[in-house]
mmCIF file of C-alpha atoms in Angstrom:
data_model
loop_
_atom_site.group_PDB
_atom_site.id
_atom_site.type_symbol
_atom_site.label_atom_id
_atom_site.label_comp_id
_atom_site.label_asym_id
_atom_site.label_seq_id
_atom_site.Cartn_x
_atom_site.Cartn_y
_atom_site.Cartn_z
ATOM 1 C CA MET A 1 100.984 -113.613 45.150
ATOM 2 C CA GLU A 2 98.406 -111.851 42.955
ATOM 3 C CA GLN A 3 99.118 -111.663 39.243
ATOM 4 C CA GLN A 4 99.190 -107.851 38.995
ATOM 5 C CA ARG A 5 101.787 -107.542 41.748
ATOM 6 C CA ALA A 6 103.947 -110.264 40.183
ATOM 7 C CA THR A 7 103.745 -108.486 36.812
ATOM 8 C CA MET A 8 104.927 -105.230 38.407
ATOM 9 C CA ILE A 9 107.807 -107.083 40.061
ATOM 10 C CA GLY A 10 108.757 -108.554 36.680
ATOM 11 C CA PHE A 11 108.663 -105.085 35.130
ATOM 12 C CA GLY A 12 111.230 -104.074 37.745
ATOM 13 C CA ALA A 13 113.674 -106.246 35.784
ATOM 14 C CA VAL A 14 112.911 -104.249 32.633
ATOM 15 C CA LEU A 15 113.687 -101.017 34.514
ATOM 16 C CA LEU A 16 117.003 -102.446 35.684
ATOM 17 C CA TRP A 17 117.865 -103.641 32.164
ATOM 18 C CA SER A 18 117.480 -100.038 30.976
ATOM 19 C CA LEU A 19 120.716 -99.316 32.872
ATOM 20 C CA LEU A 20 122.591 -102.090 31.063
ATOM 21 C CA ALA A 21 123.909 -100.015 28.157
ATOM 22 C CA LEU A 22 125.210 -97.094 30.223
ATOM 23 C CA LEU A 23 126.870 -99.250 32.861
ATOM 24 C CA THR A 24 128.395 -101.433 30.152
ATOM 25 C CA VAL A 25 129.890 -98.343 28.480
ATOM 26 C CA TRP A 26 131.342 -97.178 31.787
ATOM 27 C CA SER A 27 132.753 -100.643 32.560
ATOM 28 C CA ALA A 28 135.081 -100.588 29.529
ATOM 29 C CA PRO A 29 137.577 -102.022 28.660
ATOM 30 C CA VAL A 30 136.522 -105.273 30.370
ATOM 31 C CA PRO A 31 135.920 -107.949 27.654
ATOM 32 C CA PRO A 32 132.380 -109.399 27.480
ATOM 33 C CA LEU A 33 132.991 -112.878 28.924
ATOM 34 C CA LEU A 34 135.033 -111.550 31.847
ATOM 35 C CA LEU A 35 132.348 -108.938 32.493
ATOM 36 C CA ASN A 36 129.771 -111.747 32.446
ATOM 37 C CA ALA A 37 131.829 -113.776 34.917
ATOM 38 C CA ILE A 38 132.199 -110.874 37.359
ATOM 39 C CA CYS A 39 128.566 -109.746 37.147
ATOM 40 C CA PHE A 40 127.043 -113.224 37.350
ATOM 41 C CA ALA A 41 129.270 -113.966 40.336
ATOM 42 C CA ILE A 42 127.958 -110.861 42.096
ATOM 43 C CA GLY A 43 124.364 -111.716 41.152
ATOM 44 C CA GLY A 44 124.737 -115.284 42.397
ATOM 45 C CA THR A 45 126.335 -114.132 45.650
ATOM 46 C CA ILE A 46 123.351 -111.833 46.279
ATOM 47 C CA GLY A 47 121.029 -114.815 46.063
ATOM 48 C CA ILE A 48 123.151 -117.048 48.288
ATOM 49 C CA LEU A 49 123.417 -114.337 50.945
ATOM 50 C CA TRP A 50 119.651 -113.868 50.828
ATOM 51 C CA CYS A 51 119.100 -117.620 51.209
ATOM 52 C CA ARG A 52 121.485 -117.665 54.141
ATOM 53 C CA ALA A 53 119.752 -114.705 55.812
ATOM 54 C CA THR A 54 116.333 -116.341 55.387
ATOM 55 C CA ASN A 55 117.526 -119.847 56.314
ATOM 56 C CA SER A 56 116.430 -121.176 52.931
ATOM 57 C CA LEU A 57 119.677 -122.668 51.647
ATOM 58 C CA ALA A 58 118.239 -126.146 52.154
ATOM 59 C CA GLU A 59 115.596 -125.586 49.488
ATOM 60 C CA LEU A 60 118.326 -125.269 46.858
ATOM 61 C CA ARG A 61 119.311 -128.894 47.463
ATOM 62 C CA ARG A 62 115.772 -130.009 46.660
ATOM 63 C CA VAL A 63 115.798 -128.442 43.185
ATOM 64 C CA SER A 64 116.276 -130.897 40.318
ATOM 65 C CA TRP A 65 119.573 -130.766 38.434
ATOM 66 C CA ARG A 66 117.504 -130.486 35.254
ATOM 67 C CA VAL A 67 116.147 -127.137 36.463
ATOM 68 C CA TYR A 68 119.704 -125.928 37.119
ATOM 69 C CA VAL A 69 120.793 -126.991 33.634
ATOM 70 C CA PHE A 70 117.752 -125.275 32.119
ATOM 71 C CA GLY A 71 118.317 -122.015 33.998
ATOM 72 C CA THR A 72 122.052 -121.908 33.369
ATOM 73 C CA LEU A 73 121.601 -122.502 29.643
ATOM 74 C CA GLY A 74 119.022 -119.714 29.589
ATOM 75 C CA LEU A 75 121.133 -117.073 31.336
ATOM 76 C CA PHE A 76 124.535 -118.007 29.960
ATOM 77 C CA GLY A 77 123.285 -118.991 26.515
ATOM 78 C CA TYR A 78 121.485 -115.704 25.936
ATOM 79 C CA HIS A 79 124.479 -113.552 26.835
ATOM 80 C CA ALA A 80 127.007 -115.708 24.978
ATOM 81 C CA LEU A 81 124.881 -115.672 21.818
ATOM 82 C CA TYR A 82 124.197 -111.936 22.103
ATOM 83 C CA PHE A 83 127.822 -110.895 22.435
ATOM 84 C CA SER A 84 128.879 -113.314 19.696
ATOM 85 C CA ALA A 85 126.202 -111.950 17.344
ATOM 86 C CA LEU A 86 127.422 -108.389 17.881
ATOM 87 C CA ARG A 87 130.940 -109.495 16.965
ATOM 88 C CA LEU A 88 129.851 -111.153 13.714
ATOM 89 C CA ALA A 89 127.252 -108.626 12.494
ATOM 90 C CA PRO A 90 126.603 -104.858 12.738
ATOM 91 C CA ALA A 91 125.104 -103.838 16.074
ATOM 92 C CA ALA A 92 121.900 -102.290 14.645
ATOM 93 C CA GLU A 93 120.830 -105.328 12.627
ATOM 94 C CA ALA A 94 121.957 -107.900 15.206
ATOM 95 C CA GLY A 95 120.357 -105.928 18.041
ATOM 96 C CA LEU A 96 117.057 -105.647 16.173
ATOM 97 C CA ILE A 97 116.913 -109.395 15.534
ATOM 98 C CA ALA A 98 117.894 -110.202 19.118
ATOM 99 C CA TYR A 99 115.150 -107.901 20.377
ATOM 100 C CA LEU A 100 112.507 -110.118 18.847
ATOM 101 C CA TRP A 101 112.420 -111.905 22.238
ATOM 102 C CA PRO A 102 109.560 -109.870 23.793
ATOM 103 C CA LEU A 103 107.416 -110.469 20.700
ATOM 104 C CA LEU A 104 108.290 -114.177 20.776
ATOM 105 C CA ILE A 105 107.338 -114.313 24.466
ATOM 106 C CA VAL A 106 103.881 -112.993 23.570
ATOM 107 C CA LEU A 107 103.524 -115.540 20.762
ATOM 108 C CA PHE A 108 104.892 -118.548 22.671
ATOM 109 C CA SER A 109 102.874 -117.762 25.798
ATOM 110 C CA GLY A 110 99.725 -118.728 23.921
ATOM 111 C CA LEU A 111 100.961 -122.333 24.060
ATOM 112 C CA LEU A 112 101.084 -122.356 27.873
ATOM 113 C CA PRO A 113 98.350 -124.112 29.872
ATOM 114 C CA GLY A 114 95.663 -121.647 30.928
ATOM 115 C CA GLU A 115 96.870 -118.864 28.602
ATOM 116 C CA SER A 116 95.192 -117.504 25.472
ATOM 117 C CA LEU A 117 96.614 -115.262 22.770
ATOM 118 C CA ARG A 118 94.317 -112.434 21.658
ATOM 119 C CA ALA A 119 94.713 -110.198 18.635
ATOM 120 C CA GLY A 120 95.303 -107.276 21.019
ATOM 121 C CA HIS A 121 98.310 -109.023 22.535
ATOM 122 C CA LEU A 122 99.880 -109.507 19.102
ATOM 123 C CA LEU A 123 99.026 -105.983 17.900
ATOM 124 C CA GLY A 124 100.451 -104.462 21.073
ATOM 125 C CA ALA A 125 103.668 -106.442 20.752
ATOM 126 C CA LEU A 126 104.061 -105.444 17.092
ATOM 127 C CA LEU A 127 103.523 -101.733 17.878
ATOM 128 C CA SER A 128 106.087 -101.865 20.646
ATOM 129 C CA PHE A 129 108.531 -103.756 18.429
ATOM 130 C CA ALA A 130 108.190 -101.011 15.811
ATOM 131 C CA GLY A 131 109.086 -98.458 18.469
ATOM 132 C CA ALA A 132 112.104 -100.449 19.593
ATOM 133 C CA ALA A 133 113.170 -100.893 15.961
ATOM 134 C CA LEU A 134 113.228 -97.106 15.490
ATOM 135 C CA ILE A 135 115.582 -96.754 18.444
ATOM 136 C CA LEU A 136 117.856 -99.666 17.580
ATOM 137 C CA THR A 137 118.268 -98.634 13.927
ATOM 138 C CA GLY A 138 118.278 -94.873 14.432
ATOM 139 C CA ALA A 139 115.422 -94.628 11.917
ATOM 140 C CA GLY A 140 117.954 -95.353 9.162
ATOM 141 C CA ASP A 141 117.980 -98.017 6.480
ATOM 142 C CA LEU A 142 118.881 -101.492 7.611
ATOM 143 C CA GLY A 143 121.776 -103.006 5.705
ATOM 144 C CA PHE A 144 121.177 -106.730 5.925
ATOM 145 C CA ARG A 145 123.959 -108.407 3.951
ATOM 146 C CA ALA A 146 124.761 -112.052 3.230
ATOM 147 C CA GLN A 147 128.255 -111.782 4.677
ATOM 148 C CA TYR A 148 126.755 -111.269 8.130
ATOM 149 C CA LEU A 149 124.383 -114.248 8.018
ATOM 150 C CA PRO A 150 126.253 -116.120 10.809
ATOM 151 C CA GLY A 151 125.803 -113.118 13.096
ATOM 152 C CA TYR A 152 122.120 -112.770 12.166
ATOM 153 C CA GLY A 153 121.629 -116.457 12.887
ATOM 154 C CA LEU A 154 123.206 -116.150 16.326
ATOM 155 C CA ALA A 155 121.039 -113.101 17.055
ATOM 156 C CA LEU A 156 117.918 -115.097 16.175
ATOM 157 C CA LEU A 157 119.092 -117.956 18.426
ATOM 158 C CA CYS A 158 119.633 -115.341 21.112
ATOM 159 C CA ALA A 159 116.001 -114.176 20.828
ATOM 160 C CA LEU A 160 114.736 -117.757 20.819
ATOM 161 C CA THR A 161 116.857 -118.617 23.862
ATOM 162 C CA TRP A 162 115.590 -115.814 26.105
ATOM 163 C CA SER A 163 111.959 -116.079 24.991
ATOM 164 C CA GLY A 164 112.087 -119.846 25.422
ATOM 165 C CA TYR A 165 113.689 -119.526 28.857
ATOM 166 C CA SER A 166 111.093 -116.959 29.941
ATOM 167 C CA VAL A 167 108.060 -118.918 28.748
ATOM 168 C CA LEU A 168 109.280 -122.343 29.870
ATOM 169 C CA SER A 169 110.052 -120.919 33.316
ATOM 170 C CA ARG A 170 106.280 -121.023 33.862
ATOM 171 C CA LEU A 171 106.448 -124.815 33.537
ATOM 172 C CA VAL A 172 109.065 -125.069 36.297
ATOM 173 C CA GLY A 173 107.150 -122.707 38.572
ATOM 174 C CA HIS A 174 107.672 -125.111 41.458
ATOM 175 C CA ALA A 175 111.368 -124.195 41.521
ATOM 176 C CA PRO A 176 111.990 -121.363 44.028
ATOM 177 C CA THR A 177 113.222 -118.019 42.738
ATOM 178 C CA SER A 178 116.296 -118.521 44.930
ATOM 179 C CA SER A 179 117.438 -121.171 42.422
ATOM 180 C CA VAL A 180 118.379 -118.249 40.135
ATOM 181 C CA ALA A 181 121.402 -117.803 42.421
ATOM 182 C CA VAL A 182 122.741 -121.167 41.257
ATOM 183 C CA PHE A 183 121.966 -120.278 37.612
ATOM 184 C CA CYS A 184 124.086 -117.137 38.042
ATOM 185 C CA LEU A 185 127.011 -118.883 39.737
ATOM 186 C CA LEU A 186 127.155 -121.640 37.114
ATOM 187 C CA SER A 187 126.925 -119.005 34.356
ATOM 188 C CA ALA A 188 129.796 -117.134 36.009
ATOM 189 C CA LEU A 189 131.909 -120.290 36.001
ATOM 190 C CA LEU A 190 131.218 -121.010 32.317
ATOM 191 C CA SER A 191 131.938 -117.381 31.416
ATOM 192 C CA LEU A 192 135.230 -117.461 33.311
ATOM 193 C CA LEU A 193 136.372 -120.662 31.616
ATOM 194 C CA LEU A 194 135.572 -119.300 28.158
ATOM 195 C CA HIS A 195 137.213 -115.987 29.022
ATOM 196 C CA LEU A 196 140.437 -117.723 29.988
ATOM 197 C CA ALA A 197 140.333 -119.669 26.732
ATOM 198 C CA PHE A 198 139.443 -116.903 24.267
ATOM 199 C CA GLU A 199 139.876 -113.407 25.726
ATOM 200 C CA PRO A 200 142.655 -111.194 27.053
ATOM 201 C CA THR A 201 142.186 -110.128 30.662
ATOM 202 C CA ARG A 202 141.494 -106.419 31.067
ATOM 203 C CA TRP A 203 140.118 -104.930 34.285
ATOM 204 C CA PRO A 204 137.901 -101.835 34.731
ATOM 205 C CA ASP A 205 139.583 -98.441 34.614
ATOM 206 C CA GLY A 206 139.507 -96.478 37.866
ATOM 207 C CA ALA A 207 136.709 -96.040 40.384
ATOM 208 C CA THR A 208 134.049 -95.336 37.730
ATOM 209 C CA GLY A 209 134.793 -98.587 35.921
ATOM 210 C CA TRP A 210 134.685 -100.667 39.084
ATOM 211 C CA LEU A 211 131.498 -98.987 40.351
ATOM 212 C CA ALA A 212 129.834 -99.554 36.956
ATOM 213 C CA THR A 213 130.843 -103.232 37.018
ATOM 214 C CA LEU A 214 129.539 -103.595 40.569
ATOM 215 C CA GLY A 215 126.333 -101.843 39.532
ATOM 216 C CA LEU A 216 125.871 -104.282 36.652
ATOM 217 C CA GLY A 217 126.254 -107.259 38.981
ATOM 218 C CA LEU A 218 123.873 -105.826 41.555
ATOM 219 C CA GLY A 219 121.203 -104.680 39.090
ATOM 220 C CA PRO A 220 120.871 -105.573 35.368
ATOM 221 C CA VAL A 221 122.907 -108.793 35.651
ATOM 222 C CA GLY A 222 121.877 -109.610 39.206
ATOM 223 C CA LEU A 223 118.645 -108.573 40.929
ATOM 224 C CA ALA A 224 116.903 -108.255 37.552
ATOM 225 C CA PHE A 225 116.941 -112.032 37.015
ATOM 226 C CA TYR A 226 115.234 -112.683 40.355
ATOM 227 C CA LEU A 227 112.528 -110.110 39.595
ATOM 228 C CA TRP A 228 112.055 -111.533 36.094
ATOM 229 C CA ASP A 229 111.682 -115.031 37.502
ATOM 230 C CA VAL A 230 108.793 -113.883 39.699
ATOM 231 C CA GLY A 231 107.181 -112.045 36.800
ATOM 232 C CA VAL A 232 107.281 -114.824 34.206
ATOM 233 C CA LYS A 233 106.184 -117.502 36.694
ATOM 234 C CA ARG A 234 103.334 -115.675 38.440
ATOM 235 C CA GLY A 235 102.572 -112.538 36.423
ATOM 236 C CA ASP A 236 100.836 -111.671 33.148
ATOM 237 C CA ILE A 237 103.509 -112.966 30.812
ATOM 238 C CA GLN A 238 101.948 -111.487 27.668
ATOM 239 C CA LEU A 239 101.728 -107.967 29.102
ATOM 240 C CA LEU A 240 105.204 -108.379 30.559
ATOM 241 C CA GLY A 241 106.577 -109.364 27.155
ATOM 242 C CA THR A 242 105.026 -106.316 25.479
ATOM 243 C CA THR A 243 106.161 -103.828 28.122
ATOM 244 C CA SER A 244 109.704 -105.222 27.875
ATOM 245 C CA TYR A 245 110.110 -102.993 24.840
ATOM 246 C CA ALA A 246 110.353 -100.108 27.287
ATOM 247 C CA ALA A 247 113.926 -101.262 28.017
ATOM 248 C CA PRO A 248 115.574 -99.941 24.816
ATOM 249 C CA LEU A 249 113.578 -96.709 25.089
ATOM 250 C CA LEU A 250 114.520 -96.072 28.714
ATOM 251 C CA SER A 251 118.079 -97.174 28.005
ATOM 252 C CA THR A 252 118.420 -94.601 25.232
ATOM 253 C CA LEU A 253 116.871 -91.860 27.377
ATOM 254 C CA ILE A 254 119.374 -92.631 30.127
ATOM 255 C CA LEU A 255 122.228 -92.451 27.618
ATOM 256 C CA VAL A 256 120.916 -89.055 26.492
ATOM 257 C CA LEU A 257 120.733 -87.762 30.063
ATOM 258 C CA ALA A 258 124.263 -89.037 30.691
ATOM 259 C CA GLY A 259 125.526 -87.244 27.582
ATOM 260 C CA VAL A 260 126.484 -90.457 25.806
ATOM 261 C CA ALA A 261 123.765 -90.144 23.129
ATOM 262 C CA SER A 262 121.798 -87.297 21.525
ATOM 263 C CA ALA A 263 118.052 -86.617 21.761
ATOM 264 C CA SER A 264 115.953 -86.840 18.587
ATOM 265 C CA TRP A 265 112.399 -86.967 17.289
ATOM 266 C CA THR A 266 112.947 -90.686 16.789
ATOM 267 C CA LEU A 267 112.817 -91.117 20.566
ATOM 268 C CA ALA A 268 109.498 -89.308 20.807
ATOM 269 C CA VAL A 269 107.884 -91.428 18.083
ATOM 270 C CA ALA A 270 109.339 -94.600 19.588
ATOM 271 C CA ALA A 271 107.958 -93.649 23.006
ATOM 272 C CA LEU A 272 104.471 -93.217 21.536
ATOM 273 C CA LEU A 273 104.619 -96.564 19.736
ATOM 274 C CA ILE A 274 105.904 -98.472 22.770
ATOM 275 C CA THR A 275 103.350 -96.861 25.075
ATOM 276 C CA ALA A 276 100.533 -97.546 22.605
ATOM 277 C CA GLY A 277 101.598 -101.169 22.353
ATOM 278 C CA ALA A 278 101.545 -101.593 26.137
ATOM 279 C CA VAL A 279 98.084 -99.984 26.364
ATOM 280 C CA VAL A 280 96.670 -102.219 23.618
ATOM 281 C CA ALA A 281 98.109 -105.342 25.272
ATOM 282 C CA ALA A 282 96.754 -104.303 28.688
ATOM 283 C CA ARG A 283 93.265 -103.730 27.265
ATOM 284 C CA ALA A 284 93.365 -107.154 25.591
ATOM 285 C CA ARG A 285 94.146 -108.705 28.977
ATOM 286 C CA ARG A 286 91.238 -106.970 30.686
ATOM 287 C CA ARG A 287 88.853 -108.509 28.154
ATOM 288 C CA ASP A 288 89.811 -112.050 29.283
#
């Protein structure tokens, strides 16, 4: 598979993640760990059904258990840390720290065999991060306070977990993308066990809630992980990391269209910054 096509496939995950916020709002009042369990179960089932349809179930038995541990820790660890950070710190600050992961992907990718980190890659990632920061903070003053340090720390671990998972996935490129199905199912099991231990059970309200939950499992917490696996293993990981900042922008635009959020000049400025960052990163790649 050519690199450009794989990068576009990986960006498909970013497009799906832009639906995460809206579908999560509509899935209320399901608690986070139960929502994780349901969505990861749906995402894993998609992969198993695909393997069955393509007669490729046997290849899952040839994957090392170390790869399964790595993938499960990546998927489950990111979501567990993210939700925990939002419980222990304000959403704006915790979200901004957690969304360091695309920038960290660009930085860490320079350590991969055959990859080089140019100034354009870093500048593009920083521009896009500035755009995402405008959206996540509402262009207001950040209120970092010592009392929320545990939450900030978990948010940073969250960013390190997903960037590390994404970059290190290149080193286990021999593992088939279908192995993501097992990552999802194991993550669903861990989420369910922790839900039973720490959360009350609350199911979606009405048809809208159930459809939103199903949509999460099929898209942002399902198909997206398979597309991302292709992108980070075979695509331009530095460009993919930079363009990932389109997710909070598109997510906010979708919330505006759905009437959940209001439009503002902040969105326009953020769009320019994120687009400029992607263009700068793309031009840096073409100079290689």
